Short mmCIF file of C-alpha atoms in Angstrom, two decimals:
data_model
loop_
_atom_site.label_atom_id
_atom_site.label_comp_id
_atom_site.label_asym_id
_atom_site.label_seq_id
_atom_site.Cartn_x
_atom_site.Cartn_y
_atom_site.Cartn_z
CA MET A 130 -158.52 28.53 -23.15
CA GLY A 131 -156.23 27.52 -25.99
CA ASN A 132 -158.36 24.50 -26.81
CA GLY A 133 -161.25 26.20 -28.58
CA PHE A 134 -162.17 28.59 -25.74
CA GLN A 135 -163.11 31.99 -27.19
CA VAL A 136 -162.04 35.20 -25.50
CA GLN A 137 -165.19 36.96 -26.74
CA ASP A 138 -167.28 34.38 -24.88
CA ARG A 139 -165.21 34.70 -21.70
CA PHE A 140 -165.84 38.45 -21.54
CA ALA A 141 -169.31 38.54 -23.07
CA GLU A 142 -170.60 40.35 -19.97
CA GLY A 143 -168.02 43.10 -20.34
CA ALA A 144 -164.39 43.92 -19.68
CA GLN A 145 -164.78 45.73 -16.35
CA TYR A 146 -164.54 43.87 -13.03
CA ILE A 147 -166.29 45.78 -10.27
CA GLY A 148 -167.47 44.44 -6.95
CA GLY A 149 -166.76 40.83 -7.88
CA ARG A 150 -168.44 40.67 -11.28
CA LEU A 151 -167.85 41.46 -14.94
CA CYS A 152 -169.80 44.38 -16.36
CA ARG A 153 -169.79 46.64 -19.39
CA GLY A 154 -168.12 50.02 -19.57
CA THR A 155 -170.33 53.09 -19.89
CA SER A 156 -168.05 55.55 -21.71
CA GLY A 157 -169.86 55.09 -25.01
CA HIS A 158 -166.58 54.16 -26.69
CA HIS A 159 -165.25 50.78 -27.75
CA GLN A 160 -161.78 49.25 -27.81
CA GLU A 161 -160.38 46.31 -29.73
CA VAL A 162 -157.84 43.87 -28.35
CA VAL A 163 -155.73 42.85 -31.34
CA ASP A 164 -153.43 39.87 -31.72
CA PRO A 165 -150.24 41.66 -32.87
CA ALA A 166 -148.96 38.50 -34.56
CA THR A 167 -151.82 38.42 -37.05
CA GLY A 168 -153.59 41.76 -36.82
CA THR A 169 -156.89 40.04 -36.00
CA THR A 170 -159.30 41.30 -33.35
CA VAL A 171 -159.78 38.90 -30.43
CA LEU A 172 -162.07 41.08 -28.29
CA ARG A 173 -164.14 44.20 -28.79
CA TYR A 174 -165.43 45.74 -25.59
CA GLU A 175 -166.92 48.90 -24.08
CA LEU A 176 -164.36 51.15 -22.42
CA ALA A 177 -164.75 52.32 -18.84
CA GLY A 178 -165.83 55.88 -18.24
CA THR A 179 -165.67 58.06 -15.16
CA ASP A 180 -168.90 56.57 -13.79
CA ASP A 181 -167.31 53.12 -13.90
CA VAL A 182 -164.26 54.41 -12.03
CA ASP A 183 -166.57 55.90 -9.41
CA ALA A 184 -168.38 52.58 -9.06
CA ALA A 185 -165.11 50.65 -8.73
CA VAL A 186 -163.74 53.04 -6.12
CA ALA A 187 -167.01 52.84 -4.21
CA ALA A 188 -166.82 49.02 -4.26
CA ALA A 189 -163.23 49.15 -3.03
CA ARG A 190 -164.10 51.64 -0.31
CA ALA A 191 -167.00 49.49 0.87
CA ALA A 192 -164.78 46.41 1.02
CA PHE A 193 -161.96 48.14 2.88
CA PRO A 194 -163.21 47.93 6.50
CA GLY A 195 -163.82 44.19 6.30
CA TRP A 196 -160.62 43.32 4.43
CA SER A 197 -158.36 45.54 6.53
CA GLY A 198 -160.05 44.36 9.72
CA ILE A 199 -159.28 40.65 9.41
CA THR A 200 -156.07 39.20 10.81
CA PRO A 201 -152.85 39.09 8.81
CA ALA A 202 -153.10 35.29 9.01
CA GLU A 203 -156.51 35.36 7.32
CA ARG A 204 -155.23 37.59 4.52
CA SER A 205 -152.23 35.31 4.17
CA GLU A 206 -154.43 32.25 3.88
CA ALA A 207 -156.55 33.93 1.19
CA LEU A 208 -153.44 34.85 -0.81
CA HIS A 209 -152.11 31.31 -0.55
CA ARG A 210 -155.42 30.12 -2.03
CA PHE A 211 -155.04 32.79 -4.69
CA ALA A 212 -151.58 31.49 -5.62
CA ALA A 213 -153.03 27.98 -5.93
CA VAL A 214 -155.82 29.15 -8.24
CA LEU A 215 -153.31 31.00 -10.42
CA ALA A 216 -151.16 27.86 -10.66
CA GLU A 217 -154.19 25.75 -11.62
CA GLN A 218 -155.04 28.17 -14.42
CA ALA A 219 -151.45 28.67 -15.60
CA ASP A 220 -152.11 27.44 -19.15
CA ASP A 221 -155.06 29.80 -19.62
CA PHE A 222 -153.06 32.76 -18.34
CA ALA A 223 -150.11 31.95 -20.60
CA TYR A 224 -152.33 31.61 -23.65
CA ALA A 225 -154.19 34.86 -23.00
CA GLU A 226 -150.97 36.77 -22.31
CA SER A 227 -149.40 35.58 -25.56
CA LEU A 228 -152.58 36.27 -27.51
CA GLN A 229 -152.93 39.91 -26.45
CA CYS A 230 -149.21 40.76 -26.39
CA GLY A 231 -147.67 38.56 -29.09
CA LYS A 232 -145.23 37.07 -26.59
CA PRO A 233 -143.76 33.69 -27.49
CA LEU A 234 -145.70 31.12 -25.51
CA LYS A 235 -142.44 29.87 -23.99
CA LEU A 236 -141.89 33.34 -22.48
CA SER A 237 -145.41 33.51 -21.03
CA THR A 238 -145.19 29.93 -19.78
CA GLU A 239 -141.69 30.05 -18.31
CA PHE A 240 -141.46 33.68 -17.14
CA ASP A 241 -144.68 35.71 -16.85
CA VAL A 242 -146.98 33.11 -15.32
CA PRO A 243 -144.63 31.35 -12.87
CA GLY A 244 -143.28 34.71 -11.78
CA THR A 245 -146.81 35.83 -11.00
CA VAL A 246 -147.63 32.68 -9.05
CA ASP A 247 -144.43 33.13 -7.06
CA ASN A 248 -145.30 36.77 -6.33
CA ALA A 249 -148.65 35.66 -4.93
CA ALA A 250 -146.97 33.08 -2.72
CA PHE A 251 -144.39 35.63 -1.54
CA PHE A 252 -146.97 38.25 -0.55
CA ALA A 253 -149.05 35.58 1.16
CA GLY A 254 -146.06 35.23 3.50
CA ALA A 255 -145.37 38.98 3.67
CA ALA A 256 -148.91 39.59 4.96
CA ARG A 257 -147.87 38.05 8.29
CA HIS A 258 -144.60 39.95 8.67
CA LEU A 259 -145.22 43.52 9.76
CA GLU A 260 -141.84 45.12 10.38
CA GLY A 261 -141.34 47.89 12.93
CA LYS A 262 -139.12 49.23 15.68
CA ALA A 263 -139.18 47.24 18.92
CA ALA A 264 -141.50 48.53 21.65
CA ALA A 265 -139.38 50.25 24.30
CA GLU A 266 -139.15 53.17 26.72
CA TYR A 267 -137.27 55.49 24.39
CA SER A 268 -138.15 58.64 26.38
CA GLY A 269 -137.73 56.94 29.76
CA ASP A 270 -141.26 57.84 30.86
CA HIS A 271 -143.25 56.31 28.01
CA THR A 272 -143.57 53.08 26.13
CA SER A 273 -143.56 53.53 22.34
CA TYR A 274 -144.33 51.12 19.58
CA VAL A 275 -145.15 51.21 15.89
CA ARG A 276 -148.29 50.03 14.17
CA ARG A 277 -148.46 49.31 10.45
CA GLU A 278 -151.95 49.92 9.13
CA ALA A 279 -153.59 49.67 5.74
CA ILE A 280 -154.01 53.04 4.05
CA GLY A 281 -157.28 52.62 2.12
CA VAL A 282 -158.21 52.46 -1.56
CA VAL A 283 -155.27 52.27 -3.96
CA GLY A 284 -155.66 53.36 -7.58
CA SER A 285 -153.04 51.80 -9.86
CA ILE A 286 -152.24 52.00 -13.55
CA ALA A 287 -150.33 49.25 -15.37
CA PRO A 288 -148.70 49.16 -18.82
CA TRP A 289 -149.13 46.83 -21.80
CA ASN A 290 -145.72 45.16 -21.94
CA TYR A 291 -146.20 42.73 -19.01
CA PRO A 292 -149.94 42.96 -18.25
CA LEU A 293 -150.15 39.93 -15.97
CA GLN A 294 -146.99 40.58 -13.98
CA MET A 295 -147.76 44.28 -13.66
CA ALA A 296 -151.24 43.47 -12.34
CA ALA A 297 -149.62 41.21 -9.76
CA TRP A 298 -146.97 43.77 -8.81
CA LYS A 299 -149.68 46.38 -8.20
CA ILE A 300 -152.40 44.28 -6.61
CA LEU A 301 -150.57 41.78 -4.41
CA PRO A 302 -148.61 44.05 -2.01
CA ALA A 303 -151.60 46.37 -1.71
CA VAL A 304 -154.10 43.68 -0.71
CA ALA A 305 -151.55 41.78 1.42
CA ALA A 306 -151.24 44.92 3.53
CA GLY A 307 -155.01 45.12 3.93
CA ASN A 308 -155.83 47.70 1.27
CA THR A 309 -158.38 47.43 -1.53
CA ILE A 310 -157.53 48.38 -5.09
CA VAL A 311 -158.80 49.61 -8.43
CA LEU A 312 -156.40 48.75 -11.24
CA LYS A 313 -156.53 50.26 -14.71
CA PRO A 314 -154.65 48.03 -17.14
CA ALA A 315 -153.63 49.28 -20.57
CA GLU A 316 -156.81 49.28 -22.61
CA ILE A 317 -155.15 47.24 -25.38
CA THR A 318 -154.18 44.39 -23.01
CA PRO A 319 -156.86 43.92 -20.33
CA LEU A 320 -157.39 40.15 -20.63
CA THR A 321 -155.06 38.74 -17.99
CA SER A 322 -155.75 41.56 -15.52
CA LEU A 323 -159.44 40.66 -15.67
CA MET A 324 -158.63 36.97 -15.30
CA PHE A 325 -156.39 37.82 -12.34
CA ALA A 326 -159.26 39.59 -10.58
CA GLN A 327 -161.60 36.70 -11.35
CA ALA A 328 -159.07 34.29 -9.86
CA ALA A 329 -158.96 36.41 -6.70
CA THR A 330 -162.71 35.99 -6.35
CA GLU A 331 -162.44 32.25 -6.96
CA ALA A 332 -159.87 32.10 -4.16
CA GLY A 333 -162.36 33.60 -1.74
CA ILE A 334 -161.03 37.16 -1.63
CA PRO A 335 -164.11 39.30 -0.90
CA ASP A 336 -165.92 41.23 -3.62
CA GLY A 337 -164.61 44.75 -4.03
CA VAL A 338 -161.10 44.05 -2.78
CA VAL A 339 -159.78 43.76 -6.37
CA ASN A 340 -161.43 45.80 -9.13
CA ILE A 341 -160.44 46.35 -12.75
CA VAL A 342 -161.45 49.30 -14.95
CA SER A 343 -160.44 48.93 -18.59
CA GLY A 344 -160.46 52.44 -19.95
CA ALA A 345 -158.45 55.13 -21.66
CA GLY A 346 -155.76 56.97 -19.75
CA ARG A 347 -157.08 60.48 -20.33
CA ASP A 348 -160.55 59.50 -19.10
CA ALA A 349 -160.56 56.56 -16.70
CA GLY A 350 -156.89 56.83 -15.75
CA GLU A 351 -156.82 60.51 -14.85
CA HIS A 352 -160.15 60.25 -13.05
CA LEU A 353 -158.83 57.33 -10.99
CA VAL A 354 -155.63 59.15 -10.03
CA GLY A 355 -157.52 62.29 -9.04
CA HIS A 356 -160.37 60.54 -7.23
CA PRO A 357 -160.82 61.94 -3.72
CA ASP A 358 -161.41 58.48 -2.22
CA VAL A 359 -158.16 57.07 -3.65
CA VAL A 360 -155.35 57.52 -1.15
CA MET A 361 -152.42 56.13 -3.12
CA THR A 362 -151.47 55.92 -6.77
CA SER A 363 -149.00 53.45 -8.24
CA PHE A 364 -148.13 53.94 -11.90
CA THR A 365 -145.85 52.03 -14.26
CA GLY A 366 -145.26 53.49 -17.70
CA SER A 367 -143.36 56.16 -19.56
CA THR A 368 -141.64 59.04 -17.80
CA ALA A 369 -143.70 61.55 -19.81
CA VAL A 370 -147.02 60.09 -18.63
CA GLY A 371 -145.55 59.64 -15.14
CA ARG A 372 -145.10 63.40 -14.90
CA ARG A 373 -148.80 63.89 -15.66
CA VAL A 374 -149.77 61.26 -13.08
CA ALA A 375 -147.58 63.01 -10.51
CA GLU A 376 -149.22 66.36 -11.22
CA ILE A 377 -152.70 64.96 -10.60
CA ALA A 378 -151.73 62.85 -7.58
CA THR A 379 -149.81 65.57 -5.78
CA SER A 380 -152.62 68.07 -6.29
CA THR A 381 -154.77 65.82 -4.08
CA VAL A 382 -151.89 64.92 -1.71
CA LYS A 383 -151.81 61.22 -2.51
CA ARG A 384 -149.04 58.81 -1.77
CA LEU A 385 -147.28 58.20 -5.08
CA HIS A 386 -145.24 55.34 -6.52
CA LEU A 387 -143.75 55.69 -10.01
CA GLU A 388 -141.90 53.06 -12.03
CA LEU A 389 -141.01 54.80 -15.26
CA GLY A 390 -138.75 54.47 -18.28
CA GLY A 391 -135.25 53.10 -18.58
CA LYS A 392 -132.24 53.04 -20.88
CA ALA A 393 -130.19 50.31 -19.26
CA PRO A 394 -126.42 50.22 -19.86
CA PHE A 395 -124.62 46.92 -20.44
CA LEU A 396 -121.01 47.57 -19.42
CA VAL A 397 -118.42 45.05 -20.66
CA PHE A 398 -114.89 45.35 -19.25
CA ASP A 399 -111.93 43.92 -21.14
CA ASP A 400 -111.51 40.96 -18.75
CA ALA A 401 -115.13 39.80 -19.19
CA ASP A 402 -116.10 36.37 -20.46
CA LEU A 403 -116.80 37.40 -24.06
CA ASP A 404 -119.07 34.47 -24.84
CA ALA A 405 -121.14 35.13 -21.72
CA ALA A 406 -121.38 38.83 -22.55
CA VAL A 407 -122.48 38.16 -26.14
CA ASN A 408 -125.17 35.70 -25.07
CA GLY A 409 -126.27 37.96 -22.25
CA ALA A 410 -126.51 41.02 -24.49
CA VAL A 411 -128.71 39.30 -27.06
CA ALA A 412 -131.02 37.81 -24.44
CA ALA A 413 -131.22 41.03 -22.42
CA SER A 414 -131.87 43.27 -25.42
CA LEU A 415 -134.49 41.03 -27.04
CA ILE A 416 -136.48 39.89 -23.98
CA ASN A 417 -140.17 40.55 -24.71
CA THR A 418 -139.08 41.88 -28.13
CA GLY A 419 -137.17 44.62 -26.31
CA GLN A 420 -140.36 45.98 -24.75
CA ASP A 421 -138.93 45.95 -21.26
CA CYS A 422 -137.85 49.01 -19.29
CA THR A 423 -134.89 47.05 -17.86
CA ALA A 424 -133.81 45.59 -21.22
CA ALA A 425 -130.19 46.13 -22.24
CA THR A 426 -130.22 49.01 -24.71
CA ARG A 427 -126.74 50.60 -24.52
CA ALA A 428 -123.78 48.21 -24.66
CA TYR A 429 -120.48 49.86 -23.72
CA VAL A 430 -117.59 47.53 -24.52
CA GLN A 431 -113.97 48.17 -23.60
CA ARG A 432 -112.00 48.56 -26.81
CA PRO A 433 -109.97 45.28 -26.74
CA LEU A 434 -113.26 43.28 -26.88
CA TYR A 435 -115.31 45.68 -28.97
CA ASP A 436 -114.90 44.22 -32.47
CA ALA A 437 -115.37 40.62 -31.33
CA PHE A 438 -118.43 41.63 -29.30
CA VAL A 439 -120.07 43.36 -32.28
CA GLU A 440 -119.36 40.36 -34.50
CA GLY A 441 -120.64 37.88 -31.94
CA VAL A 442 -123.84 39.78 -31.12
CA ALA A 443 -124.67 40.30 -34.80
CA ALA A 444 -124.21 36.60 -35.58
CA LEU A 445 -126.34 35.51 -32.63
CA MET A 446 -129.08 38.02 -33.41
CA GLU A 447 -129.27 36.68 -36.95
CA SER A 448 -129.97 33.20 -35.58
CA VAL A 449 -132.99 34.33 -33.54
CA ARG A 450 -136.19 32.80 -34.91
CA LEU A 451 -139.16 35.09 -35.50
CA GLY A 452 -142.52 33.41 -35.86
CA ASP A 453 -145.91 32.42 -34.55
CA PRO A 454 -145.94 33.05 -30.77
CA PHE A 455 -147.66 29.70 -30.25
CA ASP A 456 -145.00 27.73 -32.13
CA PRO A 457 -142.64 26.30 -29.48
CA SER A 458 -139.64 26.98 -31.74
CA THR A 459 -140.34 30.74 -31.92
CA ASP A 460 -137.80 32.92 -30.13
CA LEU A 461 -139.12 36.41 -30.88
CA GLY A 462 -142.69 37.55 -31.31
CA PRO A 463 -144.05 40.79 -32.73
CA LEU A 464 -144.10 44.17 -31.08
CA ILE A 465 -147.34 45.10 -29.33
CA SER A 466 -148.78 46.90 -32.38
CA HIS A 467 -148.00 48.13 -35.85
CA GLN A 468 -147.84 51.63 -34.40
CA GLN A 469 -145.10 50.56 -31.99
CA ARG A 470 -143.30 48.67 -34.78
CA ASP A 471 -143.32 51.80 -36.93
CA ARG A 472 -142.06 53.89 -34.02
CA VAL A 473 -139.11 51.54 -33.51
CA ALA A 474 -138.41 51.48 -37.24
CA GLY A 475 -138.36 55.28 -37.24
CA PHE A 476 -135.54 55.35 -34.68
CA VAL A 477 -133.52 52.92 -36.77
CA GLU A 478 -134.12 54.70 -40.08
CA ARG A 479 -133.05 58.04 -38.61
CA ALA A 480 -129.95 56.40 -37.14
CA ARG A 481 -128.75 55.36 -40.61
CA ALA A 482 -127.73 58.98 -41.18
CA TYR A 483 -125.15 58.92 -38.38
CA ALA A 484 -124.49 55.27 -37.46
CA THR A 485 -124.20 51.77 -38.93
CA VAL A 486 -127.01 49.22 -38.77
CA VAL A 487 -124.90 46.09 -38.38
CA THR A 488 -127.80 43.66 -38.63
CA GLY A 489 -131.58 43.80 -38.68
CA GLY A 490 -133.24 47.13 -39.21
CA GLU A 491 -136.25 45.84 -41.10
CA ALA A 492 -139.64 44.19 -40.81
CA PRO A 493 -139.80 40.66 -42.21
CA GLY A 494 -142.03 39.86 -45.16
CA GLY A 495 -143.69 36.64 -46.18
CA GLU A 496 -145.88 34.87 -43.64
CA LEU A 497 -145.01 37.41 -40.94
CA ALA A 498 -145.90 40.51 -42.95
CA ALA A 499 -149.36 40.83 -41.37
CA GLY A 500 -147.91 41.00 -37.86
CA ALA A 501 -146.03 43.78 -36.06
CA TYR A 502 -142.67 42.02 -36.39
CA TYR A 503 -139.24 43.66 -36.52
CA ARG A 504 -135.91 41.93 -36.85
CA PRO A 505 -133.34 42.02 -34.01
CA THR A 506 -131.21 45.08 -34.68
CA LEU A 507 -127.67 46.03 -33.72
CA ILE A 508 -126.43 49.59 -34.27
CA ALA A 509 -122.77 50.63 -34.03
CA GLY A 510 -120.93 53.90 -34.52
CA ALA A 511 -123.55 56.15 -32.89
CA ALA A 512 -122.39 59.11 -30.80
CA GLN A 513 -123.18 59.25 -27.10
CA ASP A 514 -125.47 62.24 -27.63
CA SER A 515 -127.42 60.65 -30.51
CA GLU A 516 -131.11 59.82 -30.39
CA VAL A 517 -130.70 56.04 -30.32
CA VAL A 518 -128.36 56.30 -27.32
CA ARG A 519 -130.43 58.84 -25.39
CA SER A 520 -134.07 57.87 -26.05
CA GLU A 521 -136.05 54.83 -24.93
CA ILE A 522 -136.77 52.91 -28.15
CA PHE A 523 -138.70 50.02 -26.54
CA GLY A 524 -137.98 47.50 -29.26
CA PRO A 525 -135.46 44.83 -30.28
CA VAL A 526 -132.63 47.32 -30.79
CA LEU A 527 -129.20 47.34 -29.13
CA VAL A 528 -126.69 50.16 -29.61
CA VAL A 529 -123.01 49.35 -28.98
CA LEU A 530 -120.27 51.89 -28.25
CA PRO A 531 -116.58 51.47 -27.29
CA PHE A 532 -114.78 52.89 -24.26
CA ASP A 533 -111.16 52.95 -23.13
CA THR A 534 -110.78 53.41 -19.37
CA ASP A 535 -112.89 52.11 -16.51
CA ASP A 536 -113.63 55.69 -15.48
CA GLU A 537 -114.95 56.43 -18.96
CA GLY A 538 -117.08 53.30 -19.07
CA ILE A 539 -118.84 54.05 -15.78
CA ALA A 540 -119.30 57.70 -16.74
CA LEU A 541 -120.94 56.68 -20.02
CA ALA A 542 -123.18 54.21 -18.24
CA ASN A 543 -124.38 57.01 -15.94
CA ASP A 544 -124.77 59.54 -18.75
CA THR A 545 -128.55 59.19 -18.97
CA PRO A 546 -131.58 60.76 -17.31
CA TYR A 547 -132.74 57.24 -16.41
CA GLY A 548 -131.60 54.89 -13.66
CA LEU A 549 -133.73 51.77 -13.54
CA ALA A 550 -131.28 48.92 -14.24
CA ALA A 551 -127.76 48.20 -15.45
CA SER A 552 -125.26 45.38 -15.71
CA ALA A 553 -121.48 45.07 -15.57
CA TRP A 554 -119.44 42.21 -16.97
CA SER A 555 -116.05 41.39 -15.46
CA ARG A 556 -114.09 38.57 -13.85
CA ASP A 557 -112.45 41.10 -11.51
CA LEU A 558 -114.20 41.33 -8.14
CA TYR A 559 -112.95 44.87 -7.49
CA ARG A 560 -114.07 46.15 -10.88
CA ALA A 561 -117.47 44.55 -10.40
CA ASN A 562 -117.88 45.96 -6.90
CA ARG A 563 -116.93 49.41 -8.12
CA ALA A 564 -119.63 49.17 -10.80
CA THR A 565 -122.28 48.24 -8.23
CA ARG A 566 -121.31 51.23 -6.10
CA GLU A 567 -120.97 53.86 -8.80
CA ILE A 568 -123.64 53.05 -11.39
CA ALA A 569 -126.76 55.02 -10.49
CA ALA A 570 -129.52 52.48 -11.00
CA GLY A 571 -132.06 50.67 -8.87
CA CYS A 572 -130.68 47.28 -9.91
CA VAL A 573 -127.14 46.41 -11.00
CA TRP A 574 -126.49 42.88 -12.22
CA ILE A 575 -123.02 41.41 -12.42
CA ASN A 576 -122.35 38.98 -15.30
CA ASP A 577 -126.06 38.71 -16.03
CA HIS A 578 -128.89 41.02 -17.05
CA ILE A 579 -132.69 40.70 -16.57
CA PRO A 580 -133.41 38.09 -13.81
CA ILE A 581 -135.76 39.31 -11.10
CA ILE A 582 -136.96 37.60 -7.93
CA SER A 583 -139.89 38.20 -5.62
CA GLU A 584 -137.69 38.69 -2.56
CA MET A 585 -135.77 41.65 -4.01
CA PRO A 586 -137.02 45.17 -4.88
CA HIS A 587 -137.52 46.55 -8.37
CA GLY A 588 -137.49 50.32 -8.89
CA GLY A 589 -135.37 53.15 -10.17
CA TYR A 590 -133.33 56.28 -9.65
CA LYS A 591 -133.63 59.68 -11.34
CA ALA A 592 -136.18 59.89 -14.20
CA SER A 593 -136.96 56.18 -13.77
CA GLY A 594 -139.14 57.09 -10.80
CA PHE A 595 -139.26 56.14 -7.13
CA GLY A 596 -140.76 53.43 -4.98
CA LYS A 597 -140.34 49.67 -5.23
CA ASP A 598 -142.25 46.75 -6.68
CA MET A 599 -141.94 43.23 -5.26
CA SER A 600 -140.16 42.39 -1.98
CA SER A 601 -140.96 43.50 1.57
CA TYR A 602 -139.95 47.05 0.57
CA SER A 603 -142.95 47.14 -1.74
CA PHE A 604 -145.23 45.72 0.95
CA GLU A 605 -144.20 48.47 3.38
CA GLU A 606 -145.05 51.20 0.88
CA TYR A 607 -148.68 50.14 1.07
CA THR A 608 -148.86 50.68 4.86
CA GLN A 609 -149.26 53.65 7.14
CA VAL A 610 -146.76 53.84 10.00
CA LYS A 611 -148.33 54.96 13.26
CA HIS A 612 -146.42 55.78 16.43
CA VAL A 613 -148.28 54.86 19.64
CA MET A 614 -146.95 56.24 22.94
CA TYR A 615 -148.14 55.39 26.49
CA ASP A 616 -147.33 57.41 29.60
CA ASN A 617 -145.89 55.14 32.32
CA THR A 618 -145.65 57.64 35.20
CA ALA A 619 -149.31 58.23 36.18
CA VAL A 620 -148.18 61.75 37.19
CA ALA A 621 -150.68 64.51 36.42
CA ARG A 622 -148.18 67.39 36.35
CA LYS A 623 -145.39 66.38 33.99
CA ASP A 624 -141.97 67.98 34.23
CA TRP A 625 -142.15 69.24 30.65
CA HIS A 626 -145.34 71.20 31.40
CA ARG A 627 -143.18 74.00 32.83
CA THR A 628 -142.29 74.97 29.28
CA VAL A 629 -145.94 75.96 28.87
CA PHE A 630 -147.06 77.04 32.35
CA GLY A 631 -145.58 77.46 35.86
CA ASP A 632 -142.15 76.68 37.25
CA ARG A 633 -140.42 73.46 38.23
#
């Protein structure tokens, strides 16, 4: 794709993928996919409307009996082929992901794409491992066992920050469990979701199992969530939109999975390896230009290390290289859009009234002026109740605050409505273990921040939502648990019948 292949040609037939083919949206409205590094349009396409959602759900519903009816081994084999196709097309996926998101190519190549291939391989294995309680005579007179069955058509909505990985996190556990799916990616970043669905078809996954509708949230998204033939909704995005999704889903009694916002604390105790903490804080706050719900956003540093930490983080941030995402030397790409860049800048400008911008706090000029770039930013001196400490900024901004006692540090880390991820930095095993127990978050890293693996769950506490992505925990969420019970006595008049009629 990067060698002269044009995105407009690839999606000339449209940016919807329904029943195994590309087609045009019928909403009557158009959307542009814009390269945020240059501001140039790379694709203009017709948005999906409610009719397109209906068609996609119908295709998924038609495909469900066949896909759910094959053996787990057959689904596993198809997903292994899928993983192989993804690996073969890795360069194309990396290019398209960087083009639509502005990610440095090294991030797409080393993180997004291999993580997605690994997810496919993991769920290929998970398809054959249906967990349940052992069959036994729990009542004495009956044999009971558990079946895990596919639930039906899943309607999922994915965000723009990790389009490829989010498509994988939504699609793979659902189809591994025997479900069919309609995914609505963010309308500004549909490219790799469409390519993902095409790759599924190339791998031999039947038409209609994986469908993509590229449309606006208020139209296609809400219609998908409320569709009567959709039995489960999985949404990743902001907490505010998650509330709206929950309202629609619960009104139709759907199973619901929400992975929402975050404001991850980065807790540095006074016995931590300072150099490791400084490097970890910069990497964890700037990953994907800070557009990551698990990114480190609030650094709490015990007072003996505070000044050195601020100095070290500022110096390292100033060495980060902004530039063309396709230049291998680029460390940090642009934000997803100028609108998002201006939103981040607004947080920083307002913070100048009550805190100190230690470094960054501006958009670069020169050759990067046309893109949605913003310099890595460190803010110190903000109060715990200030906007930059409380709100999800979703940009390359880290706020650092001091603390004195361990009790205070953990309390500050938990002083947030969110609970998606956190990290604690200490050489003391007991301190670290206490942090893992007492910090209310779905993931707590010790002496690192950000790594994820397919075998372990990803999901939050509190306003960060509920349910898990990745891992066998995710796979199980996409199954119905059915209890089957057989009478073993062959007795017509059971002893318990006396509670309804007659005597013993």
